[in-house]
């Protein structure tokens, strides 16, 4: 890249820069803060302000380290599983490693559908004597390599957006079981408003999972805090453990621990 080209990028005005970010979102589906900061020659704070502005306009949904496109412009749009998988894989793997270490022989666990729970499933390939139920096709596929894990599926109606099952059949399949732990991925978490997600059917199934699990373990990145989606799953106080990266806002960390929630912080 020539010096003149770099200088032009640094002189890009706010409106023009945001328009170029929108173009990248439309072309790629997602953007990363550090990449944009380097490309435009501005601080990461400036880029985060740009993404916050685009989120308020209903153009983007912020995620850890970047943002995803809102194709319809709706503020509660749900990113595709493919888009979610493309972001922060290394961080999800580190969170998953900590989660997998909580699972021991004899444990009965639920792995909700999602990209972080998929990474947990991948970490179980050498576990023995574990029973795992999931509503996620991606999670089930990962558990095929775990010969020491007995795999149960909820069944139900398939949501192609998330590659997960939901509905009455999925909920009823849980009623006759009791599990030691539920590993729950979330779209949003707020200390006052609780844990929430984009889809009503998945929220209802998640509530049923919470009812049949002894411990509720939320696995999430720090970008999901101080946010809320349309459909509430449970109150924050019902969570037993949260595994999260060290970008979690300090006030959230302190607030969670004051309520007695075990917060495990994973280094970025």
PDB file of C-alpha atoms in Angstrom:
ATOM      1  CA  UNK A   1       0.000   0.000   0.000  1.00  0.00           C
ATOM      2  CA  UNK A   2       1.394   3.410  -1.004  1.00  0.00           C
ATOM      3  CA  UNK A   3       1.925   6.247   1.487  1.00  0.00           C
ATOM      4  CA  UNK A   4      -0.614   8.377  -0.370  1.00  0.00           C
ATOM      5  CA  UNK A   5      -3.266   5.652  -0.142  1.00  0.00           C
ATOM      6  CA  UNK A   6      -2.669   5.312   3.607  1.00  0.00           C
ATOM      7  CA  UNK A   7      -2.903   9.071   4.024  1.00  0.00           C
ATOM      8  CA  UNK A   8      -6.189   9.157   2.110  1.00  0.00           C
ATOM      9  CA  UNK A   9      -7.649   6.556   4.444  1.00  0.00           C
ATOM     10  CA  UNK A  10      -6.554   8.534   7.502  1.00  0.00           C
ATOM     11  CA  UNK A  11      -8.258  11.628   6.112  1.00  0.00           C
ATOM     12  CA  UNK A  12     -11.546   9.791   5.539  1.00  0.00           C
ATOM     13  CA  UNK A  13     -14.377  11.661   7.244  1.00  0.00           C
ATOM     14  CA  UNK A  14     -16.733  10.050   9.720  1.00  0.00           C
ATOM     15  CA  UNK A  15     -19.645   9.742   7.292  1.00  0.00           C
ATOM     16  CA  UNK A  16     -17.494   8.338   4.503  1.00  0.00           C
ATOM     17  CA  UNK A  17     -15.774   5.892   6.860  1.00  0.00           C
ATOM     18  CA  UNK A  18     -19.096   4.603   8.162  1.00  0.00           C
ATOM     19  CA  UNK A  19     -20.367   4.192   4.616  1.00  0.00           C
ATOM     20  CA  UNK A  20     -17.298   2.115   3.773  1.00  0.00           C
ATOM     21  CA  UNK A  21     -17.871   0.013   6.885  1.00  0.00           C
ATOM     22  CA  UNK A  22     -21.447  -0.610   5.737  1.00  0.00           C
ATOM     23  CA  UNK A  23     -20.131  -1.691   2.338  1.00  0.00           C
ATOM     24  CA  UNK A  24     -17.763  -4.146   4.023  1.00  0.00           C
ATOM     25  CA  UNK A  25     -20.589  -5.507   6.162  1.00  0.00           C
ATOM     26  CA  UNK A  26     -22.695  -6.095   3.061  1.00  0.00           C
ATOM     27  CA  UNK A  27     -19.840  -7.777   1.233  1.00  0.00           C
ATOM     28  CA  UNK A  28     -18.452  -9.885   4.089  1.00  0.00           C
ATOM     29  CA  UNK A  29     -21.327 -10.213   6.557  1.00  0.00           C
ATOM     30  CA  UNK A  30     -19.068  -9.218   9.450  1.00  0.00           C
ATOM     31  CA  UNK A  31     -16.202  -6.881  10.371  1.00  0.00           C
ATOM     32  CA  UNK A  32     -13.512  -6.798  13.058  1.00  0.00           C
ATOM     33  CA  UNK A  33     -12.585  -3.726  15.106  1.00  0.00           C
ATOM     34  CA  UNK A  34      -8.823  -4.218  14.845  1.00  0.00           C
ATOM     35  CA  UNK A  35      -8.957  -4.736  11.077  1.00  0.00           C
ATOM     36  CA  UNK A  36     -10.989  -1.565  10.568  1.00  0.00           C
ATOM     37  CA  UNK A  37      -8.752   0.426  12.910  1.00  0.00           C
ATOM     38  CA  UNK A  38      -5.689  -0.569  10.913  1.00  0.00           C
ATOM     39  CA  UNK A  39      -7.382  -0.037   7.559  1.00  0.00           C
ATOM     40  CA  UNK A  40      -8.651   3.489   8.306  1.00  0.00           C
ATOM     41  CA  UNK A  41      -5.745   4.544  10.506  1.00  0.00           C
ATOM     42  CA  UNK A  42      -7.975   5.485  13.440  1.00  0.00           C
ATOM     43  CA  UNK A  43      -8.251   4.256  17.021  1.00  0.00           C
ATOM     44  CA  UNK A  44     -10.261   1.220  18.057  1.00  0.00           C
ATOM     45  CA  UNK A  45     -12.375   3.581  20.186  1.00  0.00           C
ATOM     46  CA  UNK A  46     -13.364   5.474  17.028  1.00  0.00           C
ATOM     47  CA  UNK A  47     -14.299   2.231  15.260  1.00  0.00           C
ATOM     48  CA  UNK A  48     -16.365   1.051  18.234  1.00  0.00           C
ATOM     49  CA  UNK A  49     -18.203   4.363  18.158  1.00  0.00           C
ATOM     50  CA  UNK A  50     -18.858   3.821  14.450  1.00  0.00           C
ATOM     51  CA  UNK A  51     -20.242   0.330  15.107  1.00  0.00           C
ATOM     52  CA  UNK A  52     -22.362   1.627  17.996  1.00  0.00           C
ATOM     53  CA  UNK A  53     -23.838   4.224  15.640  1.00  0.00           C
ATOM     54  CA  UNK A  54     -24.566   1.578  12.970  1.00  0.00           C
ATOM     55  CA  UNK A  55     -26.197  -0.624  15.612  1.00  0.00           C
ATOM     56  CA  UNK A  56     -28.507   2.214  16.677  1.00  0.00           C
ATOM     57  CA  UNK A  57     -29.438   2.639  13.013  1.00  0.00           C
ATOM     58  CA  UNK A  58     -30.348  -1.053  12.818  1.00  0.00           C
ATOM     59  CA  UNK A  59     -27.600  -1.756  10.290  1.00  0.00           C
ATOM     60  CA  UNK A  60     -25.317  -3.931  12.408  1.00  0.00           C
ATOM     61  CA  UNK A  61     -25.324  -6.128  15.517  1.00  0.00           C
ATOM     62  CA  UNK A  62     -22.201  -5.790  17.628  1.00  0.00           C
ATOM     63  CA  UNK A  63     -20.362  -8.971  18.598  1.00  0.00           C
ATOM     64  CA  UNK A  64     -17.163  -9.535  20.532  1.00  0.00           C
ATOM     65  CA  UNK A  65     -14.358  -7.861  18.595  1.00  0.00           C
ATOM     66  CA  UNK A  66     -16.551  -6.680  15.736  1.00  0.00           C
ATOM     67  CA  UNK A  67     -20.041  -6.601  14.281  1.00  0.00           C
ATOM     68  CA  UNK A  68     -22.446  -8.568  12.077  1.00  0.00           C
ATOM     69  CA  UNK A  69     -24.702  -7.276   9.315  1.00  0.00           C
ATOM     70  CA  UNK A  70     -28.435  -6.772   9.939  1.00  0.00           C
ATOM     71  CA  UNK A  71     -29.835  -7.715   6.556  1.00  0.00           C
ATOM     72  CA  UNK A  72     -33.370  -6.478   7.261  1.00  0.00           C
ATOM     73  CA  UNK A  73     -32.408  -3.509   9.394  1.00  0.00           C
ATOM     74  CA  UNK A  74     -34.245  -4.951  12.416  1.00  0.00           C
ATOM     75  CA  UNK A  75     -32.591  -4.393  15.783  1.00  0.00           C
ATOM     76  CA  UNK A  76     -33.408  -7.916  16.956  1.00  0.00           C
ATOM     77  CA  UNK A  77     -32.171  -9.700  13.847  1.00  0.00           C
ATOM     78  CA  UNK A  78     -30.547 -13.038  14.539  1.00  0.00           C
ATOM     79  CA  UNK A  79     -27.148 -13.623  12.910  1.00  0.00           C
ATOM     80  CA  UNK A  80     -26.781 -16.915  11.072  1.00  0.00           C
ATOM     81  CA  UNK A  81     -24.854 -19.779  12.636  1.00  0.00           C
ATOM     82  CA  UNK A  82     -22.255 -19.347   9.900  1.00  0.00           C
ATOM     83  CA  UNK A  83     -21.738 -15.685  10.825  1.00  0.00           C
ATOM     84  CA  UNK A  84     -21.485 -16.522  14.515  1.00  0.00           C
ATOM     85  CA  UNK A  85     -18.975 -19.300  13.816  1.00  0.00           C
ATOM     86  CA  UNK A  86     -16.706 -16.905  11.939  1.00  0.00           C
ATOM     87  CA  UNK A  87     -16.196 -14.644  14.944  1.00  0.00           C
ATOM     88  CA  UNK A  88     -13.808 -15.211  17.885  1.00  0.00           C
ATOM     89  CA  UNK A  89     -13.215 -18.921  17.361  1.00  0.00           C
ATOM     90  CA  UNK A  90     -10.090 -18.900  19.523  1.00  0.00           C
ATOM     91  CA  UNK A  91     -11.901 -17.222  22.398  1.00  0.00           C
ATOM     92  CA  UNK A  92     -14.797 -19.677  22.179  1.00  0.00           C
ATOM     93  CA  UNK A  93     -12.330 -22.559  22.282  1.00  0.00           C
ATOM     94  CA  UNK A  94     -10.730 -21.227  25.455  1.00  0.00           C
ATOM     95  CA  UNK A  95     -14.133 -20.801  27.098  1.00  0.00           C
ATOM     96  CA  UNK A  96     -15.057 -24.305  25.914  1.00  0.00           C
ATOM     97  CA  UNK A  97     -11.899 -25.789  27.415  1.00  0.00           C
ATOM     98  CA  UNK A  98     -12.780 -24.401  30.843  1.00  0.00           C
ATOM     99  CA  UNK A  99     -16.351 -25.676  30.474  1.00  0.00           C
ATOM    100  CA  UNK A 100     -15.258 -29.162  29.410  1.00  0.00           C
ATOM    101  CA  UNK A 101     -13.059 -29.453  32.498  1.00  0.00           C
ATOM    102  CA  UNK A 102     -16.210 -29.255  34.636  1.00  0.00           C
ATOM    103  CA  UNK A 103     -17.573 -32.452  33.057  1.00  0.00           C
ATOM    104  CA  UNK A 104     -16.512 -35.724  34.674  1.00  0.00           C
ATOM    105  CA  UNK A 105     -17.412 -39.426  34.313  1.00  0.00           C
ATOM    106  CA  UNK A 106     -20.975 -40.042  35.425  1.00  0.00           C
ATOM    107  CA  UNK A 107     -22.191 -36.571  34.586  1.00  0.00           C
ATOM    108  CA  UNK A 108     -25.394 -36.001  32.613  1.00  0.00           C
ATOM    109  CA  UNK A 109     -25.287 -32.742  30.696  1.00  0.00           C
ATOM    110  CA  UNK A 110     -27.304 -30.678  28.222  1.00  0.00           C
ATOM    111  CA  UNK A 111     -25.474 -28.791  25.507  1.00  0.00           C
ATOM    112  CA  UNK A 112     -27.675 -26.116  23.993  1.00  0.00           C
ATOM    113  CA  UNK A 113     -27.299 -25.403  20.289  1.00  0.00           C
ATOM    114  CA  UNK A 114     -24.752 -22.731  19.411  1.00  0.00           C
ATOM    115  CA  UNK A 115     -21.184 -22.082  18.394  1.00  0.00           C
ATOM    116  CA  UNK A 116     -19.637 -22.053  21.880  1.00  0.00           C
ATOM    117  CA  UNK A 117     -21.434 -25.234  22.939  1.00  0.00           C
ATOM    118  CA  UNK A 118     -20.239 -26.767  19.663  1.00  0.00           C
ATOM    119  CA  UNK A 119     -16.681 -26.058  20.804  1.00  0.00           C
ATOM    120  CA  UNK A 120     -17.465 -27.692  24.163  1.00  0.00           C
ATOM    121  CA  UNK A 121     -18.669 -30.804  22.316  1.00  0.00           C
ATOM    122  CA  UNK A 122     -15.400 -30.916  20.396  1.00  0.00           C
ATOM    123  CA  UNK A 123     -13.501 -30.899  23.704  1.00  0.00           C
ATOM    124  CA  UNK A 124     -15.364 -34.023  24.898  1.00  0.00           C
ATOM    125  CA  UNK A 125     -13.906 -36.451  22.387  1.00  0.00           C
ATOM    126  CA  UNK A 126     -11.710 -38.089  25.044  1.00  0.00           C
ATOM    127  CA  UNK A 127     -14.253 -37.974  27.882  1.00  0.00           C
ATOM    128  CA  UNK A 128     -15.686 -41.229  29.224  1.00  0.00           C
ATOM    129  CA  UNK A 129     -18.925 -42.181  30.967  1.00  0.00           C
ATOM    130  CA  UNK A 130     -20.820 -38.997  30.079  1.00  0.00           C
ATOM    131  CA  UNK A 131     -24.418 -38.663  28.879  1.00  0.00           C
ATOM    132  CA  UNK A 132     -25.110 -35.590  26.750  1.00  0.00           C
ATOM    133  CA  UNK A 133     -28.365 -34.319  25.278  1.00  0.00           C
ATOM    134  CA  UNK A 134     -28.539 -31.565  22.682  1.00  0.00           C
ATOM    135  CA  UNK A 135     -30.989 -29.869  20.349  1.00  0.00           C
ATOM    136  CA  UNK A 136     -28.197 -28.763  17.990  1.00  0.00           C
ATOM    137  CA  UNK A 137     -27.252 -30.645  14.846  1.00  0.00           C
ATOM    138  CA  UNK A 138     -23.796 -29.083  14.863  1.00  0.00           C
ATOM    139  CA  UNK A 139     -23.261 -30.120  18.488  1.00  0.00           C
ATOM    140  CA  UNK A 140     -24.448 -33.676  17.768  1.00  0.00           C
ATOM    141  CA  UNK A 141     -22.075 -33.946  14.808  1.00  0.00           C
ATOM    142  CA  UNK A 142     -19.161 -32.908  17.013  1.00  0.00           C
ATOM    143  CA  UNK A 143     -20.125 -35.539  19.603  1.00  0.00           C
ATOM    144  CA  UNK A 144     -19.974 -38.301  16.995  1.00  0.00           C
ATOM    145  CA  UNK A 145     -16.220 -38.328  17.597  1.00  0.00           C
ATOM    146  CA  UNK A 146     -16.700 -38.717  21.365  1.00  0.00           C
ATOM    147  CA  UNK A 147     -17.091 -42.478  21.717  1.00  0.00           C
ATOM    148  CA  UNK A 148     -17.222 -42.247  25.513  1.00  0.00           C
ATOM    149  CA  UNK A 149     -20.231 -39.906  25.411  1.00  0.00           C
ATOM    150  CA  UNK A 150     -23.745 -41.307  25.086  1.00  0.00           C
ATOM    151  CA  UNK A 151     -25.602 -38.933  22.783  1.00  0.00           C
ATOM    152  CA  UNK A 152     -29.294 -38.052  23.111  1.00  0.00           C
ATOM    153  CA  UNK A 153     -31.203 -35.730  20.753  1.00  0.00           C
ATOM    154  CA  UNK A 154     -34.327 -33.777  21.606  1.00  0.00           C
ATOM    155  CA  UNK A 155     -35.939 -34.091  18.188  1.00  0.00           C
ATOM    156  CA  UNK A 156     -38.591 -31.598  17.146  1.00  0.00           C
ATOM    157  CA  UNK A 157     -38.909 -29.040  14.364  1.00  0.00           C
ATOM    158  CA  UNK A 158     -35.692 -27.927  12.669  1.00  0.00           C
ATOM    159  CA  UNK A 159     -34.696 -24.248  12.572  1.00  0.00           C
ATOM    160  CA  UNK A 160     -32.289 -23.984   9.674  1.00  0.00           C
ATOM    161  CA  UNK A 161     -31.113 -20.545  10.826  1.00  0.00           C
ATOM    162  CA  UNK A 162     -29.513 -22.107  13.901  1.00  0.00           C
ATOM    163  CA  UNK A 163     -29.391 -25.810  12.918  1.00  0.00           C
ATOM    164  CA  UNK A 164     -31.381 -26.569  16.053  1.00  0.00           C
ATOM    165  CA  UNK A 165     -34.580 -28.364  16.999  1.00  0.00           C
ATOM    166  CA  UNK A 166     -37.438 -26.752  18.926  1.00  0.00           C
ATOM    167  CA  UNK A 167     -41.161 -27.144  19.627  1.00  0.00           C
ATOM    168  CA  UNK A 168     -43.438 -29.352  21.718  1.00  0.00           C
ATOM    169  CA  UNK A 169     -41.630 -32.574  20.841  1.00  0.00           C
ATOM    170  CA  UNK A 170     -38.282 -31.108  21.875  1.00  0.00           C
ATOM    171  CA  UNK A 171     -39.714 -29.798  25.152  1.00  0.00           C
ATOM    172  CA  UNK A 172     -41.523 -33.035  25.987  1.00  0.00           C
ATOM    173  CA  UNK A 173     -38.374 -35.068  25.362  1.00  0.00           C
ATOM    174  CA  UNK A 174     -36.771 -33.307  28.341  1.00  0.00           C
ATOM    175  CA  UNK A 175     -39.557 -33.896  30.852  1.00  0.00           C
ATOM    176  CA  UNK A 176     -38.557 -37.401  31.905  1.00  0.00           C
ATOM    177  CA  UNK A 177     -34.886 -36.578  32.470  1.00  0.00           C
ATOM    178  CA  UNK A 178     -32.787 -34.980  35.171  1.00  0.00           C
ATOM    179  CA  UNK A 179     -29.400 -33.525  34.293  1.00  0.00           C
ATOM    180  CA  UNK A 180     -26.447 -32.404  36.369  1.00  0.00           C
ATOM    181  CA  UNK A 181     -25.526 -29.420  34.194  1.00  0.00           C
ATOM    182  CA  UNK A 182     -26.854 -27.288  31.370  1.00  0.00           C
ATOM    183  CA  UNK A 183     -24.349 -25.399  29.223  1.00  0.00           C
ATOM    184  CA  UNK A 184     -26.295 -22.498  27.769  1.00  0.00           C
ATOM    185  CA  UNK A 185     -25.168 -20.071  25.107  1.00  0.00           C
ATOM    186  CA  UNK A 186     -26.976 -16.719  25.102  1.00  0.00           C
ATOM    187  CA  UNK A 187     -27.603 -13.812  22.729  1.00  0.00           C
ATOM    188  CA  UNK A 188     -27.883 -11.216  25.497  1.00  0.00           C
ATOM    189  CA  UNK A 189     -27.536 -10.897  29.255  1.00  0.00           C
ATOM    190  CA  UNK A 190     -28.487  -8.021  31.537  1.00  0.00           C
ATOM    191  CA  UNK A 191     -28.311  -8.059  35.328  1.00  0.00           C
ATOM    192  CA  UNK A 192     -31.804  -6.593  35.684  1.00  0.00           C
ATOM    193  CA  UNK A 193     -33.572  -8.021  32.624  1.00  0.00           C
ATOM    194  CA  UNK A 194     -32.031 -11.481  32.679  1.00  0.00           C
ATOM    195  CA  UNK A 195     -30.867 -13.809  29.920  1.00  0.00           C
ATOM    196  CA  UNK A 196     -32.582 -13.501  26.545  1.00  0.00           C
ATOM    197  CA  UNK A 197     -32.475 -14.698  22.954  1.00  0.00           C
ATOM    198  CA  UNK A 198     -33.782 -13.759  19.512  1.00  0.00           C
ATOM    199  CA  UNK A 199     -36.242 -16.605  18.989  1.00  0.00           C
ATOM    200  CA  UNK A 200     -39.373 -17.300  21.046  1.00  0.00           C
ATOM    201  CA  UNK A 201     -39.387 -21.075  20.449  1.00  0.00           C
ATOM    202  CA  UNK A 202     -35.758 -21.443  21.450  1.00  0.00           C
ATOM    203  CA  UNK A 203     -36.356 -19.319  24.546  1.00  0.00           C
ATOM    204  CA  UNK A 204     -39.171 -21.638  25.598  1.00  0.00           C
ATOM    205  CA  UNK A 205     -37.013 -24.725  25.030  1.00  0.00           C
ATOM    206  CA  UNK A 206     -34.133 -23.133  26.944  1.00  0.00           C
ATOM    207  CA  UNK A 207     -36.458 -22.509  29.899  1.00  0.00           C
ATOM    208  CA  UNK A 208     -37.399 -26.190  29.898  1.00  0.00           C
ATOM    209  CA  UNK A 209     -33.701 -27.104  29.850  1.00  0.00           C
ATOM    210  CA  UNK A 210     -33.171 -24.886  32.885  1.00  0.00           C
ATOM    211  CA  UNK A 211     -35.995 -26.640  34.722  1.00  0.00           C
ATOM    212  CA  UNK A 212     -34.462 -30.116  34.357  1.00  0.00           C
ATOM    213  CA  UNK A 213     -30.829 -29.187  35.121  1.00  0.00           C
ATOM    214  CA  UNK A 214     -29.264 -29.051  38.579  1.00  0.00           C
ATOM    215  CA  UNK A 215     -26.766 -26.360  37.534  1.00  0.00           C
ATOM    216  CA  UNK A 216     -27.133 -23.698  34.840  1.00  0.00           C
ATOM    217  CA  UNK A 217     -23.799 -22.744  33.307  1.00  0.00           C
ATOM    218  CA  UNK A 218     -23.818 -19.842  30.859  1.00  0.00           C
ATOM    219  CA  UNK A 219     -20.990 -19.745  28.308  1.00  0.00           C
ATOM    220  CA  UNK A 220     -20.684 -16.392  26.552  1.00  0.00           C
ATOM    221  CA  UNK A 221     -18.362 -13.652  25.414  1.00  0.00           C
ATOM    222  CA  UNK A 222     -18.350 -10.261  27.098  1.00  0.00           C
ATOM    223  CA  UNK A 223     -20.091  -8.439  24.218  1.00  0.00           C
ATOM    224  CA  UNK A 224     -23.402 -10.018  25.250  1.00  0.00           C
ATOM    225  CA  UNK A 225     -23.518  -8.084  28.545  1.00  0.00           C
ATOM    226  CA  UNK A 226     -25.700  -5.023  29.087  1.00  0.00           C
ATOM    227  CA  UNK A 227     -27.834  -6.147  26.156  1.00  0.00           C
ATOM    228  CA  UNK A 228     -31.281  -7.677  25.886  1.00  0.00           C
ATOM    229  CA  UNK A 229     -33.076  -9.567  23.137  1.00  0.00           C
ATOM    230  CA  UNK A 230     -36.814  -9.847  22.668  1.00  0.00           C
ATOM    231  CA  UNK A 231     -37.458 -13.183  24.400  1.00  0.00           C
ATOM    232  CA  UNK A 232     -36.419 -13.729  28.018  1.00  0.00           C
ATOM    233  CA  UNK A 233     -35.150 -17.141  29.085  1.00  0.00           C
ATOM    234  CA  UNK A 234     -34.509 -16.800  32.830  1.00  0.00           C
ATOM    235  CA  UNK A 235     -33.609 -14.252  35.493  1.00  0.00           C
ATOM    236  CA  UNK A 236     -29.880 -13.717  35.928  1.00  0.00           C
ATOM    237  CA  UNK A 237     -30.109 -14.825  39.572  1.00  0.00           C
ATOM    238  CA  UNK A 238     -30.958 -18.374  38.493  1.00  0.00           C
ATOM    239  CA  UNK A 239     -27.556 -18.852  36.871  1.00  0.00           C
ATOM    240  CA  UNK A 240     -25.048 -20.860  38.894  1.00  0.00           C
ATOM    241  CA  UNK A 241     -21.887 -20.275  36.834  1.00  0.00           C
ATOM    242  CA  UNK A 242     -20.859 -17.957  34.001  1.00  0.00           C
ATOM    243  CA  UNK A 243     -17.749 -18.608  31.920  1.00  0.00           C
ATOM    244  CA  UNK A 244     -16.746 -15.424  30.109  1.00  0.00           C
ATOM    245  CA  UNK A 245     -13.704 -13.603  28.737  1.00  0.00           C
ATOM    246  CA  UNK A 246     -11.895 -10.852  30.613  1.00  0.00           C
ATOM    247  CA  UNK A 247     -13.609  -8.126  28.599  1.00  0.00           C
ATOM    248  CA  UNK A 248     -16.667  -8.366  30.844  1.00  0.00           C
ATOM    249  CA  UNK A 249     -17.611  -4.904  32.191  1.00  0.00           C
ATOM    250  CA  UNK A 250     -16.354  -4.485  35.752  1.00  0.00           C
ATOM    251  CA  UNK A 251     -19.768  -3.439  37.053  1.00  0.00           C
ATOM    252  CA  UNK A 252     -21.285  -6.608  35.598  1.00  0.00           C
ATOM    253  CA  UNK A 253     -18.588  -8.796  37.120  1.00  0.00           C
ATOM    254  CA  UNK A 254     -19.082  -7.243  40.544  1.00  0.00           C
ATOM    255  CA  UNK A 255     -22.867  -7.355  40.278  1.00  0.00           C
ATOM    256  CA  UNK A 256     -22.893 -11.039  39.340  1.00  0.00           C
ATOM    257  CA  UNK A 257     -20.564 -12.030  42.142  1.00  0.00           C
ATOM    258  CA  UNK A 258     -22.603 -10.052  44.673  1.00  0.00           C
ATOM    259  CA  UNK A 259     -25.614 -12.207  43.797  1.00  0.00           C
ATOM    260  CA  UNK A 260     -23.584 -15.353  44.471  1.00  0.00           C
ATOM    261  CA  UNK A 261     -22.981 -16.353  40.850  1.00  0.00           C
ATOM    262  CA  UNK A 262     -19.660 -18.090  40.222  1.00  0.00           C
ATOM    263  CA  UNK A 263     -17.983 -16.104  37.422  1.00  0.00           C
ATOM    264  CA  UNK A 264     -15.034 -17.821  35.739  1.00  0.00           C
ATOM    265  CA  UNK A 265     -13.022 -15.286  33.737  1.00  0.00           C
ATOM    266  CA  UNK A 266     -10.990 -16.595  30.819  1.00  0.00           C
ATOM    267  CA  UNK A 267      -8.063 -14.521  29.541  1.00  0.00           C
ATOM    268  CA  UNK A 268      -8.507 -13.215  26.005  1.00  0.00           C
TER     269      UNK A 268
END
